[in-house]
PDB file of C-alpha atoms in Angstrom:
ATOM      1  CA  MET L   1       9.293   5.946  17.371  1.00  0.00           C
ATOM      2  CA  GLU L   2       8.026   6.082  20.945  1.00  0.00           C
ATOM      3  CA  GLY L   3       6.859   9.640  20.338  1.00  0.00           C
ATOM      4  CA  LEU L   4       4.277   8.339  17.868  1.00  0.00           C
ATOM      5  CA  GLN L   5       2.661   5.916  20.305  1.00  0.00           C
ATOM      6  CA  LYS L   6       0.013   8.424  21.375  1.00  0.00           C
ATOM      7  CA  TYR L   7      -1.153   8.641  17.755  1.00  0.00           C
ATOM      8  CA  PHE L   8      -1.303   4.864  17.400  1.00  0.00           C
ATOM      9  CA  ASP L   9      -3.291   4.658  20.633  1.00  0.00           C
ATOM     10  CA  THR L  10      -5.710   7.313  19.365  1.00  0.00           C
ATOM     11  CA  ILE L  11      -6.155   5.457  16.061  1.00  0.00           C
ATOM     12  CA  GLU L  12      -6.743   2.067  17.709  1.00  0.00           C
ATOM     13  CA  THR L  13      -9.253   3.564  20.122  1.00  0.00           C
ATOM     14  CA  ALA L  14     -11.149   5.210  17.276  1.00  0.00           C
ATOM     15  CA  LEU L  15     -11.172   1.995  15.244  1.00  0.00           C
ATOM     16  CA  SER L  16     -12.445   0.052  18.251  1.00  0.00           C
ATOM     17  CA  LYS L  17     -15.352   2.485  18.558  1.00  0.00           C
ATOM     18  CA  ILE L  18     -16.701   1.923  15.057  1.00  0.00           C
ATOM     19  CA  GLU L  19     -20.376   1.113  15.515  1.00  0.00           C
ATOM     20  CA  TYR L  20     -21.779  -1.815  13.586  1.00  0.00           C
ATOM     21  CA  ALA L  21     -25.401  -2.813  13.220  1.00  0.00           C
ATOM     22  CA  PRO L  22     -26.259  -5.797  15.454  1.00  0.00           C
ATOM     23  CA  SER L  23     -27.105  -7.920  12.446  1.00  0.00           C
ATOM     24  CA  PRO L  24     -26.398  -9.562  10.127  1.00  0.00           C
ATOM     25  CA  ASP L  25     -23.257 -10.664  11.933  1.00  0.00           C
ATOM     26  CA  GLY L  26     -22.188 -12.501   8.780  1.00  0.00           C
ATOM     27  CA  LEU L  27     -21.632  -9.098   7.158  1.00  0.00           C
ATOM     28  CA  TYR L  28     -19.845  -7.331  10.014  1.00  0.00           C
ATOM     29  CA  ALA L  29     -17.810 -10.133  11.615  1.00  0.00           C
ATOM     30  CA  PRO L  30     -15.427 -10.246   8.617  1.00  0.00           C
ATOM     31  CA  VAL L  31     -15.040  -6.443   8.826  1.00  0.00           C
ATOM     32  CA  ARG L  32     -14.081  -6.644  12.496  1.00  0.00           C
ATOM     33  CA  TYR L  33     -11.733  -9.520  11.701  1.00  0.00           C
ATOM     34  CA  GLU L  34      -9.990  -7.663   8.880  1.00  0.00           C
ATOM     35  CA  LEU L  35      -9.441  -4.593  11.044  1.00  0.00           C
ATOM     36  CA  SER L  36      -8.246  -6.774  13.945  1.00  0.00           C
ATOM     37  CA  LEU L  37      -5.344  -8.072  11.850  1.00  0.00           C
ATOM     38  CA  GLY L  38      -3.480  -4.902  12.732  1.00  0.00           C
ATOM     39  CA  GLY L  39      -0.930  -3.475  10.365  1.00  0.00           C
ATOM     40  CA  LYS L  40       1.220  -0.387  10.558  1.00  0.00           C
ATOM     41  CA  ARG L  41      -1.726   2.096  10.570  1.00  0.00           C
ATOM     42  CA  VAL L  42       0.477   4.281   8.385  1.00  0.00           C
ATOM     43  CA  ARG L  43      -2.274   6.099   6.498  1.00  0.00           C
ATOM     44  CA  PRO L  44      -4.226   7.383   9.500  1.00  0.00           C
ATOM     45  CA  LEU L  45      -0.949   8.262  11.210  1.00  0.00           C
ATOM     46  CA  LEU L  46       0.086  10.347   8.201  1.00  0.00           C
ATOM     47  CA  THR L  47      -3.244  12.170   8.294  1.00  0.00           C
ATOM     48  CA  LEU L  48      -2.886  13.101  11.959  1.00  0.00           C
ATOM     49  CA  LEU L  49       0.762  14.126  11.594  1.00  0.00           C
ATOM     50  CA  ALA L  50       0.041  16.270   8.531  1.00  0.00           C
ATOM     51  CA  CYS L  51      -2.815  18.017  10.299  1.00  0.00           C
ATOM     52  CA  GLU L  52      -0.604  18.916  13.256  1.00  0.00           C
ATOM     53  CA  LEU L  53       2.325  19.867  11.003  1.00  0.00           C
ATOM     54  CA  PHE L  54       0.308  22.846   9.784  1.00  0.00           C
ATOM     55  CA  GLY L  55      -0.978  23.867  13.184  1.00  0.00           C
ATOM     56  CA  GLY L  56      -4.254  21.947  13.196  1.00  0.00           C
ATOM     57  CA  ASP L  57      -5.802  19.912  15.996  1.00  0.00           C
ATOM     58  CA  ALA L  58      -5.458  16.197  15.259  1.00  0.00           C
ATOM     59  CA  VAL L  59      -8.840  15.584  16.885  1.00  0.00           C
ATOM     60  CA  ARG L  60     -10.455  17.275  13.881  1.00  0.00           C
ATOM     61  CA  ALA L  61      -8.731  14.788  11.568  1.00  0.00           C
ATOM     62  CA  ILE L  62      -9.500  11.557  13.427  1.00  0.00           C
ATOM     63  CA  ASP L  63     -12.676  10.723  11.479  1.00  0.00           C
ATOM     64  CA  ALA L  64     -10.841  11.153   8.186  1.00  0.00           C
ATOM     65  CA  ALA L  65      -7.971   9.062   9.547  1.00  0.00           C
ATOM     66  CA  VAL L  66     -10.348   6.237  10.480  1.00  0.00           C
ATOM     67  CA  GLY L  67     -12.038   6.450   7.093  1.00  0.00           C
ATOM     68  CA  LEU L  68      -8.705   6.116   5.306  1.00  0.00           C
ATOM     69  CA  GLU L  69      -7.663   3.098   7.386  1.00  0.00           C
ATOM     70  CA  VAL L  70     -10.985   1.333   6.829  1.00  0.00           C
ATOM     71  CA  PHE L  71     -10.763   2.063   3.105  1.00  0.00           C
ATOM     72  CA  HIS L  72      -7.179   0.788   2.947  1.00  0.00           C
ATOM     73  CA  ASN L  73      -8.200  -2.461   4.624  1.00  0.00           C
ATOM     74  CA  PHE L  74     -11.151  -2.787   2.268  1.00  0.00           C
ATOM     75  CA  THR L  75      -8.731  -2.688  -0.675  1.00  0.00           C
ATOM     76  CA  LEU L  76      -6.564  -5.351   0.967  1.00  0.00           C
ATOM     77  CA  LEU L  77      -9.567  -7.588   1.561  1.00  0.00           C
ATOM     78  CA  HIS L  78     -10.609  -7.408  -2.092  1.00  0.00           C
ATOM     79  CA  ASP L  79      -6.994  -7.720  -3.287  1.00  0.00           C
ATOM     80  CA  ASP L  80      -6.684 -10.969  -1.330  1.00  0.00           C
ATOM     81  CA  VAL L  81      -9.743 -12.342  -3.125  1.00  0.00           C
ATOM     82  CA  MET L  82      -8.415 -11.293  -6.543  1.00  0.00           C
ATOM     83  CA  ASP L  83      -4.909 -12.599  -5.826  1.00  0.00           C
ATOM     84  CA  LYS L  84      -6.202 -15.761  -4.128  1.00  0.00           C
ATOM     85  CA  ALA L  85      -3.940 -14.943  -1.184  1.00  0.00           C
ATOM     86  CA  ASP L  86      -4.277 -17.251   1.814  1.00  0.00           C
ATOM     87  CA  VAL L  87      -2.387 -15.201   4.406  1.00  0.00           C
ATOM     88  CA  ARG L  88      -2.482 -11.554   5.426  1.00  0.00           C
ATOM     89  CA  ARG L  89      -0.294 -10.277   8.273  1.00  0.00           C
ATOM     90  CA  GLY L  90       0.407 -13.835   9.330  1.00  0.00           C
ATOM     91  CA  LYS L  91      -3.275 -14.793   9.623  1.00  0.00           C
ATOM     92  CA  PRO L  92      -5.744 -16.473   7.250  1.00  0.00           C
ATOM     93  CA  THR L  93      -7.408 -14.006   4.882  1.00  0.00           C
ATOM     94  CA  VAL L  94     -11.117 -13.246   5.133  1.00  0.00           C
ATOM     95  CA  HIS L  95     -12.061 -15.330   2.104  1.00  0.00           C
ATOM     96  CA  LYS L  96     -10.274 -18.326   3.663  1.00  0.00           C
ATOM     97  CA  VAL L  97     -11.974 -17.942   7.063  1.00  0.00           C
ATOM     98  CA  TRP L  98     -15.365 -17.390   5.412  1.00  0.00           C
ATOM     99  CA  ASP L  99     -15.708 -17.535   1.598  1.00  0.00           C
ATOM    100  CA  GLU L 100     -15.207 -15.299  -1.426  1.00  0.00           C
ATOM    101  CA  ASN L 101     -18.779 -14.004  -1.635  1.00  0.00           C
ATOM    102  CA  THR L 102     -18.713 -13.010   2.034  1.00  0.00           C
ATOM    103  CA  ALA L 103     -15.361 -11.281   1.560  1.00  0.00           C
ATOM    104  CA  ILE L 104     -16.637  -9.276  -1.399  1.00  0.00           C
ATOM    105  CA  LEU L 105     -19.796  -8.115   0.364  1.00  0.00           C
ATOM    106  CA  SER L 106     -18.059  -7.321   3.646  1.00  0.00           C
ATOM    107  CA  GLY L 107     -15.474  -5.381   1.667  1.00  0.00           C
ATOM    108  CA  ASP L 108     -18.271  -3.362   0.101  1.00  0.00           C
ATOM    109  CA  ALA L 109     -19.565  -2.597   3.595  1.00  0.00           C
ATOM    110  CA  MET L 110     -16.091  -1.407   4.626  1.00  0.00           C
ATOM    111  CA  GLU L 111     -15.990   0.970   1.673  1.00  0.00           C
ATOM    112  CA  ILE L 112     -19.313   2.504   2.718  1.00  0.00           C
ATOM    113  CA  ILE L 113     -18.155   2.819   6.336  1.00  0.00           C
ATOM    114  CA  ALA L 114     -15.035   4.601   5.079  1.00  0.00           C
ATOM    115  CA  PHE L 115     -17.116   7.087   3.061  1.00  0.00           C
ATOM    116  CA  ARG L 116     -19.301   7.750   6.088  1.00  0.00           C
ATOM    117  CA  TYR L 117     -16.293   8.628   8.233  1.00  0.00           C
ATOM    118  CA  MET L 118     -14.760  10.886   5.597  1.00  0.00           C
ATOM    119  CA  ALA L 119     -18.022  12.818   5.416  1.00  0.00           C
ATOM    120  CA  ARG L 120     -17.804  13.506   9.165  1.00  0.00           C
ATOM    121  CA  THR L 121     -14.833  15.822   8.629  1.00  0.00           C
ATOM    122  CA  PRO L 122     -15.729  19.133  10.319  1.00  0.00           C
ATOM    123  CA  ALA L 123     -16.564  22.229   8.279  1.00  0.00           C
ATOM    124  CA  PRO L 124     -15.181  24.161   6.505  1.00  0.00           C
ATOM    125  CA  HIS L 125     -13.061  21.337   5.086  1.00  0.00           C
ATOM    126  CA  THR L 126     -15.717  18.656   4.571  1.00  0.00           C
ATOM    127  CA  ALA L 127     -16.243  19.114   0.829  1.00  0.00           C
ATOM    128  CA  ALA L 128     -12.533  19.442   0.013  1.00  0.00           C
ATOM    129  CA  VAL L 129     -11.666  16.318   2.009  1.00  0.00           C
ATOM    130  CA  VAL L 130     -14.469  14.229   0.515  1.00  0.00           C
ATOM    131  CA  ASP L 131     -13.595  15.368  -3.018  1.00  0.00           C
ATOM    132  CA  TRP L 132      -9.933  14.495  -2.570  1.00  0.00           C
ATOM    133  CA  PHE L 133     -10.818  11.147  -0.998  1.00  0.00           C
ATOM    134  CA  LEU L 134     -13.134  10.236  -3.879  1.00  0.00           C
ATOM    135  CA  LYS L 135     -10.450  11.220  -6.403  1.00  0.00           C
ATOM    136  CA  THR L 136      -7.933   9.019  -4.585  1.00  0.00           C
ATOM    137  CA  ALA L 137     -10.346   6.097  -4.238  1.00  0.00           C
ATOM    138  CA  LEU L 138     -11.080   6.101  -7.966  1.00  0.00           C
ATOM    139  CA  GLU L 139      -7.368   6.257  -8.809  1.00  0.00           C
ATOM    140  CA  ILE L 140      -6.782   3.183  -6.640  1.00  0.00           C
ATOM    141  CA  CYS L 141      -9.424   1.327  -8.643  1.00  0.00           C
ATOM    142  CA  GLU L 142      -7.650   2.419 -11.837  1.00  0.00           C
ATOM    143  CA  GLY L 143      -4.391   1.069 -10.482  1.00  0.00           C
ATOM    144  CA  GLN L 144      -5.990  -2.253  -9.598  1.00  0.00           C
ATOM    145  CA  GLN L 145      -7.447  -2.525 -13.103  1.00  0.00           C
ATOM    146  CA  PHE L 146      -4.035  -1.896 -14.666  1.00  0.00           C
ATOM    147  CA  ASP L 147      -2.572  -4.530 -12.343  1.00  0.00           C
ATOM    148  CA  MET L 148      -5.154  -7.053 -13.515  1.00  0.00           C
ATOM    149  CA  GLU L 149      -4.615  -6.206 -17.185  1.00  0.00           C
ATOM    150  CA  PHE L 150      -0.865  -6.578 -16.813  1.00  0.00           C
ATOM    151  CA  GLU L 151      -1.358 -10.234 -15.849  1.00  0.00           C
ATOM    152  CA  SER L 152      -2.227 -11.119 -19.454  1.00  0.00           C
ATOM    153  CA  ARG L 153       0.362  -8.870 -21.105  1.00  0.00           C
ATOM    154  CA  ASP L 154       3.972  -9.692 -21.919  1.00  0.00           C
ATOM    155  CA  ASP L 155       4.917  -6.184 -23.030  1.00  0.00           C
ATOM    156  CA  VAL L 156       4.429  -4.175 -19.825  1.00  0.00           C
ATOM    157  CA  THR L 157       7.045  -1.432 -19.629  1.00  0.00           C
ATOM    158  CA  GLU L 158       8.844  -0.183 -16.551  1.00  0.00           C
ATOM    159  CA  ALA L 159       7.091   3.195 -16.918  1.00  0.00           C
ATOM    160  CA  GLU L 160       3.676   1.506 -17.057  1.00  0.00           C
ATOM    161  CA  TYR L 161       4.501  -0.475 -13.951  1.00  0.00           C
ATOM    162  CA  ILE L 162       5.580   2.619 -12.002  1.00  0.00           C
ATOM    163  CA  GLU L 163       2.346   4.368 -12.975  1.00  0.00           C
ATOM    164  CA  MET L 164       0.320   1.347 -11.887  1.00  0.00           C
ATOM    165  CA  ILE L 165       1.882   1.210  -8.412  1.00  0.00           C
ATOM    166  CA  ARG L 166       1.589   4.986  -8.145  1.00  0.00           C
ATOM    167  CA  LEU L 167      -2.158   4.637  -8.595  1.00  0.00           C
ATOM    168  CA  LYS L 168      -2.623   1.441  -6.642  1.00  0.00           C
ATOM    169  CA  THR L 169      -0.463   2.280  -3.624  1.00  0.00           C
ATOM    170  CA  ALA L 170       1.255   5.668  -3.636  1.00  0.00           C
ATOM    171  CA  VAL L 171      -1.743   7.950  -4.124  1.00  0.00           C
ATOM    172  CA  LEU L 172      -3.308   6.733  -0.870  1.00  0.00           C
ATOM    173  CA  LEU L 173      -0.225   7.719   1.122  1.00  0.00           C
ATOM    174  CA  GLY L 174      -0.131  11.067  -0.654  1.00  0.00           C
ATOM    175  CA  GLY L 175      -3.876  11.484  -0.214  1.00  0.00           C
ATOM    176  CA  ALA L 176      -3.720  10.695   3.506  1.00  0.00           C
ATOM    177  CA  LEU L 177      -1.148  13.443   3.965  1.00  0.00           C
ATOM    178  CA  LYS L 178      -2.952  15.967   1.794  1.00  0.00           C
ATOM    179  CA  ILE L 179      -6.258  15.354   3.568  1.00  0.00           C
ATOM    180  CA  GLY L 180      -4.555  15.912   6.916  1.00  0.00           C
ATOM    181  CA  ALA L 181      -2.897  19.052   5.541  1.00  0.00           C
ATOM    182  CA  ILE L 182      -6.231  20.413   4.296  1.00  0.00           C
ATOM    183  CA  ILE L 183      -7.831  19.872   7.721  1.00  0.00           C
ATOM    184  CA  GLY L 184      -4.796  21.487   9.354  1.00  0.00           C
ATOM    185  CA  GLY L 185      -5.139  24.615   7.225  1.00  0.00           C
ATOM    186  CA  ALA L 186      -2.139  24.200   4.926  1.00  0.00           C
ATOM    187  CA  GLY L 187      -1.750  26.482   1.923  1.00  0.00           C
ATOM    188  CA  ALA L 188      -2.190  25.002  -1.534  1.00  0.00           C
ATOM    189  CA  ASP L 189       1.548  24.832  -2.311  1.00  0.00           C
ATOM    190  CA  ASP L 190       2.466  23.075   0.923  1.00  0.00           C
ATOM    191  CA  ALA L 191      -0.490  20.702   0.558  1.00  0.00           C
ATOM    192  CA  ASP L 192       0.876  19.750  -2.864  1.00  0.00           C
ATOM    193  CA  ARG L 193       4.404  19.320  -1.481  1.00  0.00           C
ATOM    194  CA  ILE L 194       3.286  17.005   1.289  1.00  0.00           C
ATOM    195  CA  TYR L 195       1.289  15.042  -1.272  1.00  0.00           C
ATOM    196  CA  ARG L 196       4.459  14.588  -3.357  1.00  0.00           C
ATOM    197  CA  PHE L 197       6.287  13.447  -0.236  1.00  0.00           C
ATOM    198  CA  GLY L 198       3.671  10.755   0.353  1.00  0.00           C
ATOM    199  CA  GLU L 199       3.451   9.741  -3.291  1.00  0.00           C
ATOM    200  CA  SER L 200       7.219   9.238  -3.601  1.00  0.00           C
ATOM    201  CA  LEU L 201       7.314   7.457  -0.257  1.00  0.00           C
ATOM    202  CA  GLY L 202       4.528   5.171  -1.486  1.00  0.00           C
ATOM    203  CA  LEU L 203       6.470   4.295  -4.642  1.00  0.00           C
ATOM    204  CA  ALA L 204       9.561   3.466  -2.577  1.00  0.00           C
ATOM    205  CA  PHE L 205       7.447   1.420  -0.174  1.00  0.00           C
ATOM    206  CA  GLN L 206       5.776  -0.626  -2.929  1.00  0.00           C
ATOM    207  CA  LEU L 207       9.057  -1.320  -4.723  1.00  0.00           C
ATOM    208  CA  GLN L 208      10.516  -2.457  -1.415  1.00  0.00           C
ATOM    209  CA  ASP L 209       7.432  -4.632  -0.883  1.00  0.00           C
ATOM    210  CA  ASP L 210       8.029  -6.262  -4.287  1.00  0.00           C
ATOM    211  CA  TRP L 211      11.624  -6.953  -3.292  1.00  0.00           C
ATOM    212  CA  LEU L 212      10.573  -8.393   0.066  1.00  0.00           C
ATOM    213  CA  ASP L 213       8.097 -10.739  -1.634  1.00  0.00           C
ATOM    214  CA  VAL L 214      11.122 -12.466  -3.163  1.00  0.00           C
ATOM    215  CA  TYR L 215      13.911 -11.859  -0.671  1.00  0.00           C
ATOM    216  CA  GLY L 216      12.192 -11.111   2.635  1.00  0.00           C
ATOM    217  CA  ASP L 217      11.905 -13.143   5.815  1.00  0.00           C
ATOM    218  CA  PRO L 218       8.364 -14.610   5.989  1.00  0.00           C
ATOM    219  CA  ALA L 219       8.273 -14.163   9.769  1.00  0.00           C
ATOM    220  CA  ARG L 220       8.938 -10.429   9.424  1.00  0.00           C
ATOM    221  CA  PHE L 221       7.108  -9.919   6.135  1.00  0.00           C
ATOM    222  CA  GLY L 222       3.840 -11.320   7.497  1.00  0.00           C
ATOM    223  CA  LYS L 223       2.999 -13.438   4.464  1.00  0.00           C
ATOM    224  CA  LYS L 224       4.434 -16.206   2.346  1.00  0.00           C
ATOM    225  CA  ILE L 225       7.436 -15.403   0.205  1.00  0.00           C
ATOM    226  CA  GLY L 226       7.265 -15.913  -3.548  1.00  0.00           C
ATOM    227  CA  GLY L 227       3.592 -15.192  -4.136  1.00  0.00           C
ATOM    228  CA  ASP L 228       4.353 -12.724  -6.918  1.00  0.00           C
ATOM    229  CA  ILE L 229       6.539 -15.312  -8.650  1.00  0.00           C
ATOM    230  CA  LEU L 230       3.882 -18.019  -8.437  1.00  0.00           C
ATOM    231  CA  ASN L 231       1.243 -15.643  -9.846  1.00  0.00           C
ATOM    232  CA  ASN L 232       3.539 -14.348 -12.636  1.00  0.00           C
ATOM    233  CA  LYS L 233       2.841 -10.904 -11.203  1.00  0.00           C
ATOM    234  CA  LYS L 234       4.298  -8.100 -13.271  1.00  0.00           C
ATOM    235  CA  THR L 235       6.679  -6.510 -10.808  1.00  0.00           C
ATOM    236  CA  TYR L 236       9.637  -4.224 -11.380  1.00  0.00           C
ATOM    237  CA  MET L 237      11.930  -7.241 -11.109  1.00  0.00           C
ATOM    238  CA  LEU L 238      10.016  -9.489 -13.505  1.00  0.00           C
ATOM    239  CA  ILE L 239       9.688  -6.734 -16.108  1.00  0.00           C
ATOM    240  CA  ASN L 240      13.420  -6.056 -15.970  1.00  0.00           C
ATOM    241  CA  ALA L 241      14.244  -9.745 -15.960  1.00  0.00           C
ATOM    242  CA  GLN L 242      12.291 -10.156 -19.193  1.00  0.00           C
ATOM    243  CA  LEU L 243      14.180  -7.197 -20.699  1.00  0.00           C
ATOM    244  CA  ARG L 244      17.596  -8.452 -19.615  1.00  0.00           C
ATOM    245  CA  ALA L 245      17.344 -12.217 -19.996  1.00  0.00           C
ATOM    246  CA  GLN L 246      19.064 -13.691 -23.029  1.00  0.00           C
ATOM    247  CA  GLY L 247      19.824 -17.173 -24.329  1.00  0.00           C
ATOM    248  CA  THR L 248      19.206 -19.969 -21.837  1.00  0.00           C
ATOM    249  CA  ASP L 249      18.064 -17.504 -19.149  1.00  0.00           C
ATOM    250  CA  ALA L 250      15.376 -16.132 -21.471  1.00  0.00           C
ATOM    251  CA  GLY L 251      14.238 -19.629 -22.335  1.00  0.00           C
ATOM    252  CA  GLU L 252      14.114 -20.729 -18.718  1.00  0.00           C
ATOM    253  CA  LEU L 253      12.177 -17.637 -17.632  1.00  0.00           C
ATOM    254  CA  SER L 254       9.695 -18.118 -20.466  1.00  0.00           C
ATOM    255  CA  ARG L 255       9.176 -21.762 -19.511  1.00  0.00           C
ATOM    256  CA  TRP L 256       8.421 -20.898 -15.910  1.00  0.00           C
ATOM    257  CA  LEU L 257       6.032 -18.112 -16.904  1.00  0.00           C
ATOM    258  CA  SER L 258       4.062 -20.471 -19.150  1.00  0.00           C
ATOM    259  CA  ALA L 259       4.193 -23.531 -16.878  1.00  0.00           C
ATOM    260  CA  THR L 260       0.892 -24.792 -15.510  1.00  0.00           C
ATOM    261  CA  ASP L 261       2.041 -27.936 -13.692  1.00  0.00           C
ATOM    262  CA  TYR L 262       4.953 -27.354 -11.333  1.00  0.00           C
ATOM    263  CA  ASP L 263       6.177 -27.584  -7.766  1.00  0.00           C
ATOM    264  CA  PRO L 264       5.693 -24.120  -6.212  1.00  0.00           C
ATOM    265  CA  ALA L 265       8.923 -24.233  -4.212  1.00  0.00           C
ATOM    266  CA  GLU L 266      10.885 -25.242  -7.294  1.00  0.00           C
ATOM    267  CA  LYS L 267       9.459 -22.371  -9.344  1.00  0.00           C
ATOM    268  CA  ILE L 268      10.196 -19.826  -6.613  1.00  0.00           C
ATOM    269  CA  ALA L 269      13.764 -21.079  -6.257  1.00  0.00           C
ATOM    270  CA  ALA L 270      14.388 -21.157 -10.018  1.00  0.00           C
ATOM    271  CA  VAL L 271      13.000 -17.683 -10.738  1.00  0.00           C
ATOM    272  CA  THR L 272      14.798 -16.221  -7.728  1.00  0.00           C
ATOM    273  CA  ALA L 273      18.050 -17.691  -9.051  1.00  0.00           C
ATOM    274  CA  LEU L 274      17.332 -16.045 -12.408  1.00  0.00           C
ATOM    275  CA  TYR L 275      16.741 -12.709 -10.678  1.00  0.00           C
ATOM    276  CA  ASN L 276      20.068 -13.122  -8.889  1.00  0.00           C
ATOM    277  CA  ARG L 277      21.946 -13.804 -12.126  1.00  0.00           C
ATOM    278  CA  LEU L 278      20.308 -10.852 -13.880  1.00  0.00           C
ATOM    279  CA  GLY L 279      20.827  -8.442 -10.989  1.00  0.00           C
ATOM    280  CA  VAL L 280      17.227  -7.219 -10.949  1.00  0.00           C
ATOM    281  CA  GLY L 281      16.955  -7.361  -7.170  1.00  0.00           C
ATOM    282  CA  GLU L 282      19.669  -4.732  -6.858  1.00  0.00           C
ATOM    283  CA  LEU L 283      18.023  -2.668  -9.607  1.00  0.00           C
ATOM    284  CA  CYS L 284      14.817  -2.686  -7.579  1.00  0.00           C
ATOM    285  CA  LEU L 285      16.609  -1.496  -4.449  1.00  0.00           C
ATOM    286  CA  GLN L 286      18.183   1.329  -6.458  1.00  0.00           C
ATOM    287  CA  GLN L 287      14.679   2.505  -7.336  1.00  0.00           C
ATOM    288  CA  VAL L 288      13.698   2.314  -3.673  1.00  0.00           C
ATOM    289  CA  ASP L 289      16.567   4.686  -2.936  1.00  0.00           C
ATOM    290  CA  LEU L 290      15.608   7.007  -5.811  1.00  0.00           C
ATOM    291  CA  TYR L 291      12.028   7.511  -4.659  1.00  0.00           C
ATOM    292  CA  SER L 292      13.095   7.734  -1.021  1.00  0.00           C
ATOM    293  CA  ARG L 293      15.340  10.664  -1.925  1.00  0.00           C
ATOM    294  CA  ARG L 294      12.530  12.331  -3.867  1.00  0.00           C
ATOM    295  CA  ALA L 295      10.243  11.982  -0.856  1.00  0.00           C
ATOM    296  CA  ILE L 296      12.746  13.645   1.465  1.00  0.00           C
ATOM    297  CA  GLU L 297      13.369  16.453  -1.037  1.00  0.00           C
ATOM    298  CA  ALA L 298       9.633  17.218  -1.169  1.00  0.00           C
ATOM    299  CA  LEU L 299       9.421  17.213   2.626  1.00  0.00           C
ATOM    300  CA  GLN L 300      12.356  19.597   2.871  1.00  0.00           C
ATOM    301  CA  GLN L 301      10.534  22.124   0.658  1.00  0.00           C
ATOM    302  CA  ILE L 302       7.530  22.446   2.985  1.00  0.00           C
ATOM    303  CA  GLY L 303       7.454  25.850   4.642  1.00  0.00           C
ATOM    304  CA  VAL L 304       7.417  24.872   8.304  1.00  0.00           C
ATOM    305  CA  PRO L 305      10.308  24.592  10.802  1.00  0.00           C
ATOM    306  CA  GLU L 306      12.534  21.555  10.288  1.00  0.00           C
ATOM    307  CA  GLU L 307      11.958  20.261  13.803  1.00  0.00           C
ATOM    308  CA  ALA L 308       8.221  20.077  13.084  1.00  0.00           C
ATOM    309  CA  LYS L 309       8.920  17.691  10.215  1.00  0.00           C
ATOM    310  CA  GLN L 310      10.938  15.245  12.325  1.00  0.00           C
ATOM    311  CA  PRO L 311       8.069  12.776  12.973  1.00  0.00           C
ATOM    312  CA  LEU L 312       7.566  12.458   9.196  1.00  0.00           C
ATOM    313  CA  TYR L 313      11.300  11.991   8.614  1.00  0.00           C
ATOM    314  CA  ASP L 314      11.310   9.290  11.285  1.00  0.00           C
ATOM    315  CA  LEU L 315       8.285   7.568   9.804  1.00  0.00           C
ATOM    316  CA  ALA L 316       9.828   7.566   6.324  1.00  0.00           C
ATOM    317  CA  CYS L 317      12.938   5.894   7.718  1.00  0.00           C
ATOM    318  CA  ARG L 318      10.769   3.351   9.524  1.00  0.00           C
ATOM    319  CA  LEU L 319       8.878   2.442   6.361  1.00  0.00           C
ATOM    320  CA  ILE L 320      11.926   2.224   4.103  1.00  0.00           C
ATOM    321  CA  LYS L 321      14.344   0.048   6.028  1.00  0.00           C
ATOM    322  CA  ARG L 322      17.720  -0.400   4.394  1.00  0.00           C
ATOM    323  CA  ASP L 323      18.773  -3.453   6.377  1.00  0.00           C
ATOM    324  CA  HIS L 324      18.085  -5.788   3.452  1.00  0.00           C
TER     325      HIS L 324
END
């Protein structure tokens, strides 16, 4: 992935040059902190790569790339408040360093900064990029709402879950690629194909993330393991566990889902053992493979030379690691 370092350097430089008003520091310090936590910078990277894939100059896409990364981090900041998450990328979350009200308001500021950068996209693509960004941003809100509603439902289906993560996670990867493609001058069909590549890649990535929340190494994952289990989060594995569990397994799973007074480590261990017995971890990894294949198929259909697609192939392999 050394060949991508120049893009990462460009992205970090652009993020470091975001201009903030001198005051109130209480609004902007949390924004700087959230962006300083790092991360893979996948979304802005996809935008720059897609722009160049279709013959465009990545410099023309850098403002859109920055806007997408700021917006992505805004969603993470607000997600951490909603999920009461204490750790993000191995560091305390904004609402733990400051407080929830500060996190909410600073997140709002990040959203506005993101919109401002998207609107800086050079003509003649400004309107198309802003329209697609606004469509994507609203879909992410829809996905978050579904996620919240699922918390109080016991009848969430696998199809509903896939649609929720498509909206909450996958559309931003697809949108980042399509925005880059638009700026790069891609035709409508290829812009749609690269969107499908990103959307499928996003589904595979989120399903893998669900799996890692149960089975991952905390040092590599960047946050505590078992958070989804403790929050009774409707994930692909929990939904399938509820469908498959019978007899004593069904009773045990139901007890843990309804428990209000418990030792967190004990609940994580018990539910993980249930997942192991029911085989839902392997089912989840099978879905990761399915959507990974769909992503590659969409990429193969794009009408540019194969060697030009190699950075996107490499990035897909980097995101979906099969060393579980």
